[in-house]
PDB file of C-alpha atoms in Angstrom:
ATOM      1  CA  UNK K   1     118.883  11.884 -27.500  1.00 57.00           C
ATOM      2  CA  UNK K   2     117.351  10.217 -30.504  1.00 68.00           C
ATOM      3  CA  UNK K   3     113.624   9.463 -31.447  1.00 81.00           C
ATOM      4  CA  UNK K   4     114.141   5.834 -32.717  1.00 89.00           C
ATOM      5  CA  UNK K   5     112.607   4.202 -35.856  1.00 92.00           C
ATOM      6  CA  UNK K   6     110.298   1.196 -34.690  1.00 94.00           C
ATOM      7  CA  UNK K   7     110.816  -1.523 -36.992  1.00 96.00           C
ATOM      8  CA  UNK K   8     108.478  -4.888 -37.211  1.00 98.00           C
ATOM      9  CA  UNK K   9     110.205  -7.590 -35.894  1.00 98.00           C
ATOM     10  CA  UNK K  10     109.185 -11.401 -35.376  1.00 98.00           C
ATOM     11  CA  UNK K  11     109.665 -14.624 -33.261  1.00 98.00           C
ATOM     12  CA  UNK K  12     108.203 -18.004 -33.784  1.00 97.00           C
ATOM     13  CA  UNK K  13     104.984 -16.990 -32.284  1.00 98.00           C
ATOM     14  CA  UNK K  14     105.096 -13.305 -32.209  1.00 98.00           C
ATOM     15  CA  UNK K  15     104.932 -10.260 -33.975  1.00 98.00           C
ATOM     16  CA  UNK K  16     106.560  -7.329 -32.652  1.00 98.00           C
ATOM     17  CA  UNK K  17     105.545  -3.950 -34.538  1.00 98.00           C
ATOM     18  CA  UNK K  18     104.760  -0.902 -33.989  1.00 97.00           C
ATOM     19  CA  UNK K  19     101.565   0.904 -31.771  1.00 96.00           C
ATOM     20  CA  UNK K  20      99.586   3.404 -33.015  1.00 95.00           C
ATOM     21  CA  UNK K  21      96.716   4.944 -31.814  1.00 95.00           C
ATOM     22  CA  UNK K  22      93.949   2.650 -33.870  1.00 96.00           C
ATOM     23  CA  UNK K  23      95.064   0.092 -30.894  1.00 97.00           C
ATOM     24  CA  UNK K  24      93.614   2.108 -28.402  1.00 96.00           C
ATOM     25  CA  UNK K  25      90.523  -0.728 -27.879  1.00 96.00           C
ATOM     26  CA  UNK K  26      93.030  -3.446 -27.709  1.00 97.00           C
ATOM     27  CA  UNK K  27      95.795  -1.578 -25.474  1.00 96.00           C
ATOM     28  CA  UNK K  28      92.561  -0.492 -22.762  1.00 95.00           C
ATOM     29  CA  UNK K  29      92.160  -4.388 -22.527  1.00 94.00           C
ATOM     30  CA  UNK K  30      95.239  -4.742 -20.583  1.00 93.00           C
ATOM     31  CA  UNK K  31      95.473  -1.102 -19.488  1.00 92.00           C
ATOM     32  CA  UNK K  32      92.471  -1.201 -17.715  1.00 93.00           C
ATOM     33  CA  UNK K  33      92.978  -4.447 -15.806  1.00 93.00           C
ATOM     34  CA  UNK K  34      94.168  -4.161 -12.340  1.00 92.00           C
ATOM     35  CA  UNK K  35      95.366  -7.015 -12.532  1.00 93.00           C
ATOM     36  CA  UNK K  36      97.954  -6.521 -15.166  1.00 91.00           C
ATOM     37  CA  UNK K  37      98.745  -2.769 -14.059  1.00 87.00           C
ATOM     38  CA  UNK K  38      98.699  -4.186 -10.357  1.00 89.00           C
ATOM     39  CA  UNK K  39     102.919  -3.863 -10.653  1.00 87.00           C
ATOM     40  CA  UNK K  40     103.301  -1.508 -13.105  1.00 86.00           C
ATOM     41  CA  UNK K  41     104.251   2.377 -13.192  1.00 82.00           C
ATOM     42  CA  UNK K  42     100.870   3.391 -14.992  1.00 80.00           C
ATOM     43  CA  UNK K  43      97.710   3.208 -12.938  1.00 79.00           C
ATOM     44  CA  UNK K  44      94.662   1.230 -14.411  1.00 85.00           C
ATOM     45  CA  UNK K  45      93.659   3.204 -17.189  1.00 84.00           C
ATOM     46  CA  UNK K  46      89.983   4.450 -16.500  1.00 89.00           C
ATOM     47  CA  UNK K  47      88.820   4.173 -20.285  1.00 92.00           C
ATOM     48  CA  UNK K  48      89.964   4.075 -23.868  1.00 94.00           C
ATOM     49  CA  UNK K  49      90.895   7.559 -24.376  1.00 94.00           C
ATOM     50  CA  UNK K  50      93.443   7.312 -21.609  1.00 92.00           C
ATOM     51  CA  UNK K  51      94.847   4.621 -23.827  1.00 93.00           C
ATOM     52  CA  UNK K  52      94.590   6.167 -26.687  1.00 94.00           C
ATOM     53  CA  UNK K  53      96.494   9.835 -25.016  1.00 93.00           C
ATOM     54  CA  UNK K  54      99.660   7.251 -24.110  1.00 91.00           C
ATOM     55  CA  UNK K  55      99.816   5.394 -27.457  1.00 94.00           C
ATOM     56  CA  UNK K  56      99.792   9.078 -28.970  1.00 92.00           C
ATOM     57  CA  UNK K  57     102.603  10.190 -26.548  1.00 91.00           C
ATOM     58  CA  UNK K  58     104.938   6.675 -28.110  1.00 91.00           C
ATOM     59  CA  UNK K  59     105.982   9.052 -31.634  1.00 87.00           C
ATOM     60  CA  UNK K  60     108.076  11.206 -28.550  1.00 90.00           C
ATOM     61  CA  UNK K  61     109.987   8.925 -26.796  1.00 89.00           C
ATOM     62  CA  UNK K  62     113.788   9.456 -27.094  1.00 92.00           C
ATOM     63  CA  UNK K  63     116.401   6.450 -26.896  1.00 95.00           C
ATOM     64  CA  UNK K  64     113.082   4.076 -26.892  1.00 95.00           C
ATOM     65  CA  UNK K  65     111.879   1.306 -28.444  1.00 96.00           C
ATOM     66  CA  UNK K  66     108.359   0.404 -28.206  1.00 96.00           C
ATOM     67  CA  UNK K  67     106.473  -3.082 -29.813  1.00 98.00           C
ATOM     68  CA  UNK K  68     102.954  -3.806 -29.919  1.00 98.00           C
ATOM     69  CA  UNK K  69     103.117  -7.558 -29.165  1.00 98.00           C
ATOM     70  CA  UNK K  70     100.898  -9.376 -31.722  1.00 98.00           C
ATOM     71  CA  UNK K  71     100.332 -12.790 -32.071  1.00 98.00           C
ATOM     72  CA  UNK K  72     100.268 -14.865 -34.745  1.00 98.00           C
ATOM     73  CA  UNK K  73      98.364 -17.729 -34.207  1.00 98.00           C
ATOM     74  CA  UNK K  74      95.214 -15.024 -34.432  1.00 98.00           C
ATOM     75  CA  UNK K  75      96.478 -11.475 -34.918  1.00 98.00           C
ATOM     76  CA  UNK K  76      95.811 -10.450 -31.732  1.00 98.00           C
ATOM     77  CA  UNK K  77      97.556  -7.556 -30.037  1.00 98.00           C
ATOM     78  CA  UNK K  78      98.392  -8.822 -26.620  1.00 98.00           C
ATOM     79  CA  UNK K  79     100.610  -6.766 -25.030  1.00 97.00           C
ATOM     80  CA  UNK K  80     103.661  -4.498 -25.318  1.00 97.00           C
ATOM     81  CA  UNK K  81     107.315  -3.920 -25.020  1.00 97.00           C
ATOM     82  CA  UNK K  82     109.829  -1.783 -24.822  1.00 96.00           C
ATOM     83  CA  UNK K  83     113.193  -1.399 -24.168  1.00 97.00           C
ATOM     84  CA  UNK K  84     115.402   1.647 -23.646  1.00 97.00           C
ATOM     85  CA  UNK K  85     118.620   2.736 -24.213  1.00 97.00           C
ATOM     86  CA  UNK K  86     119.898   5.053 -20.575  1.00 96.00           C
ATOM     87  CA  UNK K  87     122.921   7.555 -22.296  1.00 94.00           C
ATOM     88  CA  UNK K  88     124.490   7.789 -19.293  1.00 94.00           C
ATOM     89  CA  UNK K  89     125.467   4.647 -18.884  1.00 95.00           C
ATOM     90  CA  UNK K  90     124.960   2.708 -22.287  1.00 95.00           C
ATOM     91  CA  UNK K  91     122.524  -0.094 -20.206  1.00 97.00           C
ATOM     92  CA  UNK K  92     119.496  -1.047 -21.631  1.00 98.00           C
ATOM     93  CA  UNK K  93     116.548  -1.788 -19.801  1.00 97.00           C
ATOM     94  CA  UNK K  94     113.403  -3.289 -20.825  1.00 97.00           C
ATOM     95  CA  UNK K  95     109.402  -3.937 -19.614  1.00 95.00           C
ATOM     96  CA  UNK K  96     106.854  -5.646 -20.936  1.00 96.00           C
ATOM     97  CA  UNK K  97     103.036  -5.684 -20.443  1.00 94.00           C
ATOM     98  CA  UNK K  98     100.841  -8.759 -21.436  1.00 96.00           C
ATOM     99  CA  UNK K  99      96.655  -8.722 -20.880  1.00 97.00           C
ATOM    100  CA  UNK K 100      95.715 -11.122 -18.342  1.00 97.00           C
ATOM    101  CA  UNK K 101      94.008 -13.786 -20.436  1.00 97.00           C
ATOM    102  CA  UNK K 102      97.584 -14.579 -22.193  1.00 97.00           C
ATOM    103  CA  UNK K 103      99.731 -14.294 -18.987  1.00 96.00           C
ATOM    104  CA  UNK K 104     102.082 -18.163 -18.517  1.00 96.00           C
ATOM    105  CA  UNK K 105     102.446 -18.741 -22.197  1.00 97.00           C
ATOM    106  CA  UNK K 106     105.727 -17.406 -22.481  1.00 97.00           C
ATOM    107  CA  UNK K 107     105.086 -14.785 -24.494  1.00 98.00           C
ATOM    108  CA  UNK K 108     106.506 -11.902 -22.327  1.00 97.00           C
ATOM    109  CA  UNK K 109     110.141 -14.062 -22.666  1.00 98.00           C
ATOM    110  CA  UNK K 110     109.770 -14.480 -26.319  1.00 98.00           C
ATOM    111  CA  UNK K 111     109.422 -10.870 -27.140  1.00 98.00           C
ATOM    112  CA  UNK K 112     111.984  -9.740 -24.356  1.00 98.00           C
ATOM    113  CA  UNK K 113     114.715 -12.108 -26.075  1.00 98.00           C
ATOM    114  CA  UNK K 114     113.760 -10.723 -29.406  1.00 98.00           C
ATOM    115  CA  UNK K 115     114.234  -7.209 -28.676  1.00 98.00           C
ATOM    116  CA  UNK K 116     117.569  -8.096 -27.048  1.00 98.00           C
ATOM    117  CA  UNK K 117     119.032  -9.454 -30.180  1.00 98.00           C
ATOM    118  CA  UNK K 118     117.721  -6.333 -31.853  1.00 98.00           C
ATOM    119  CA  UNK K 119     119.896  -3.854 -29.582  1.00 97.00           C
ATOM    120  CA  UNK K 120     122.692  -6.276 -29.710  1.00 97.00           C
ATOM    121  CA  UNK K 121     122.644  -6.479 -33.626  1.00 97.00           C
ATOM    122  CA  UNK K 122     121.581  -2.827 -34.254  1.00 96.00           C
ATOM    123  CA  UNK K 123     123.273  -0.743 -31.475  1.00 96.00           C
ATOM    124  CA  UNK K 124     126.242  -3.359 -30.361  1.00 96.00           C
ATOM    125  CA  UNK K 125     124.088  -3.861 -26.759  1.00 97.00           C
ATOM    126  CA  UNK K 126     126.019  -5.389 -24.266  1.00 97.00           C
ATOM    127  CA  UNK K 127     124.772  -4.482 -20.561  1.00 98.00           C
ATOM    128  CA  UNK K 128     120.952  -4.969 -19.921  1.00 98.00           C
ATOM    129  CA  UNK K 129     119.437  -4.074 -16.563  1.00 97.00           C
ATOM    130  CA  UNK K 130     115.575  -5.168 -15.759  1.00 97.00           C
ATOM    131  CA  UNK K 131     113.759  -4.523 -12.743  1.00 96.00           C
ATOM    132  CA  UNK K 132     110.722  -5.996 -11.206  1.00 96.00           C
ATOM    133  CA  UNK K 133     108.050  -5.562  -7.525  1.00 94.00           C
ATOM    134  CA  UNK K 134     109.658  -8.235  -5.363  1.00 95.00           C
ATOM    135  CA  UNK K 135     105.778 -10.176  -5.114  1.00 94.00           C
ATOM    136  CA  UNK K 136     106.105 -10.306  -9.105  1.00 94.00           C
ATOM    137  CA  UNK K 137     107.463 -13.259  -8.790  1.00 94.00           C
ATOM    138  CA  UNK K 138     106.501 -14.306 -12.709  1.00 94.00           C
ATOM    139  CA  UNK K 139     108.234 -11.131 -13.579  1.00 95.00           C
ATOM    140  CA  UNK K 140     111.233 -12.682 -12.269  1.00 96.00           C
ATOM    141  CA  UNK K 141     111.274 -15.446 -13.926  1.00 97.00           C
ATOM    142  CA  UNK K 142     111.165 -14.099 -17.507  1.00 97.00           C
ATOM    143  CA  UNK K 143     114.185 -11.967 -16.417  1.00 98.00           C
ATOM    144  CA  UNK K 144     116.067 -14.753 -15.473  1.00 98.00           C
ATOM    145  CA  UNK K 145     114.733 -16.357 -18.011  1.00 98.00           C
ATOM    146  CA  UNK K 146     116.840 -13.655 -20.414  1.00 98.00           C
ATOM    147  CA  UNK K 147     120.223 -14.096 -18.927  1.00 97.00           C
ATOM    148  CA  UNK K 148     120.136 -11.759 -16.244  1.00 98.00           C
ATOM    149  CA  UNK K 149     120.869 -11.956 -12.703  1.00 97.00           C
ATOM    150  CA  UNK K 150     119.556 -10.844  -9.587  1.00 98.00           C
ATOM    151  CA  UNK K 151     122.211  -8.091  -7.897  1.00 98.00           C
ATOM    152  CA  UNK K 152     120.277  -6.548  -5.315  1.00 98.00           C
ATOM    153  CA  UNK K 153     116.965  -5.343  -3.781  1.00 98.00           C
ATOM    154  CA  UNK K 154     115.586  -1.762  -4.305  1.00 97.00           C
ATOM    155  CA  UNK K 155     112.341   0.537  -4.535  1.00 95.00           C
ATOM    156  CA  UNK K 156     110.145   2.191  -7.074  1.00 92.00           C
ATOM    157  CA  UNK K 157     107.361   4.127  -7.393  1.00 92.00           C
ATOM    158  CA  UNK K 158     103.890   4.815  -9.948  1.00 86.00           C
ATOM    159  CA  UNK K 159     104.731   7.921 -12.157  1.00 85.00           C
ATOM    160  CA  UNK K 160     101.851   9.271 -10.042  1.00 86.00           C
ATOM    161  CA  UNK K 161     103.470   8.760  -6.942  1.00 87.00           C
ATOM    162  CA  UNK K 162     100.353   7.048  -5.348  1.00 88.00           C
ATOM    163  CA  UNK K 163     102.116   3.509  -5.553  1.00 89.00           C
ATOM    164  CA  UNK K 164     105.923   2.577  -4.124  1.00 94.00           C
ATOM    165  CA  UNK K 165     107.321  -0.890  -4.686  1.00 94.00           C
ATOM    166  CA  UNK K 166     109.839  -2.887  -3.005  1.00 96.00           C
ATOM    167  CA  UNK K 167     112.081  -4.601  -6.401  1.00 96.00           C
ATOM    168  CA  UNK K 168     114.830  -7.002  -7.197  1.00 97.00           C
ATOM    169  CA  UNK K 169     117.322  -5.250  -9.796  1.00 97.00           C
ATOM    170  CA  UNK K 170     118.523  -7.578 -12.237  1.00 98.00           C
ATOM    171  CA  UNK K 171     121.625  -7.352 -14.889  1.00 98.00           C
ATOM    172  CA  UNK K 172     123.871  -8.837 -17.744  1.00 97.00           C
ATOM    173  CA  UNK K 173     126.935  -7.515 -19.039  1.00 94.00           C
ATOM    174  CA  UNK K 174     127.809  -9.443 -21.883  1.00 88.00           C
ATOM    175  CA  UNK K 175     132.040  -9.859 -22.949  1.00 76.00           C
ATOM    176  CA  UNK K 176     133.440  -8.891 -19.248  1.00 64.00           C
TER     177      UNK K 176
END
């Protein structure tokens, strides 16, 4: 297990860097909006401090990568990413989380691809799983949207266990 190093890394319209807990204010924007966390693992985040406790918990995350998704155009933190390295099997999955107001711009693609090419250049990446609610359709569609493809239906649930989703499972293995 390794705690990873979260460099700042960029696309044409995006900045990827790191999250700290002075982002609490703009993290609760999309946090707290059922609409965004409608999908997600997390449940709508009641206020800012329960944005604040999971930015703080980000420094202990083993085998993890975690962006703040800024962009450029007006330094605003939109969203974030993450992708994570799973020992067991050397796959890497990834998520990403974008406030409602800057959902259909492509932004979620644009920092997904960019993280890719980090793990590929950085850690030799070659098999990438991704997994999304089956009525997420637009979720889909940046995974595709990636390279991967669709290899079967499954089921997740909210870390609180309040929430269970039916999924696609999507992957790429890249040189077989």
């Amino acid at each position: 297990m390794s705690i990873f190093s979260i460099p700042t890394i960029e696309t044409e319209r995006l900045i990827l860097r790191p999250l700290t807990v002075d982002d609490a204010e703009a993290v609760f924007a999309w946090t707290g909006d059922e609409r965004v966390a409608k999908y997600m693992l997390y449940t709508v985040n009641p206020d800012v401090n329960a944005a604040r406790e999971w930015l703080g918990s980000l420094e202990k995350l083993e085998n993890e990568y975690t962006w703040g998704i800024v962009r450029k155009s007006d330094s605003l933190l939109i969203g974030a990413s993450s992708i994570r390295l799973h020992t067991d099997d050397g796959s890497w999955s990834f998520g990403y989380n974008i406030r409602y107001d800057c959902w259909n711009n492509g932004y979620a693609t644009e920092a997904t691809l960019r993280m890719m090419e980090y793990v590929r250049r950085n850690h030799n990446a070659k098999h990438f799983t991704a997994e999304h609610a089956a009525e997420n359709a637009a979720s889909g569609r940046v995974i595709e949207k990636c390279g991967l493809h669709y290899i079967r239906d499954g089921e997740y649930s909210s870390f609180d266990g309040t929430r269970t989703f039916k999924s696609k499972i999507y992957v790429l293995n890249e040189g077989e």
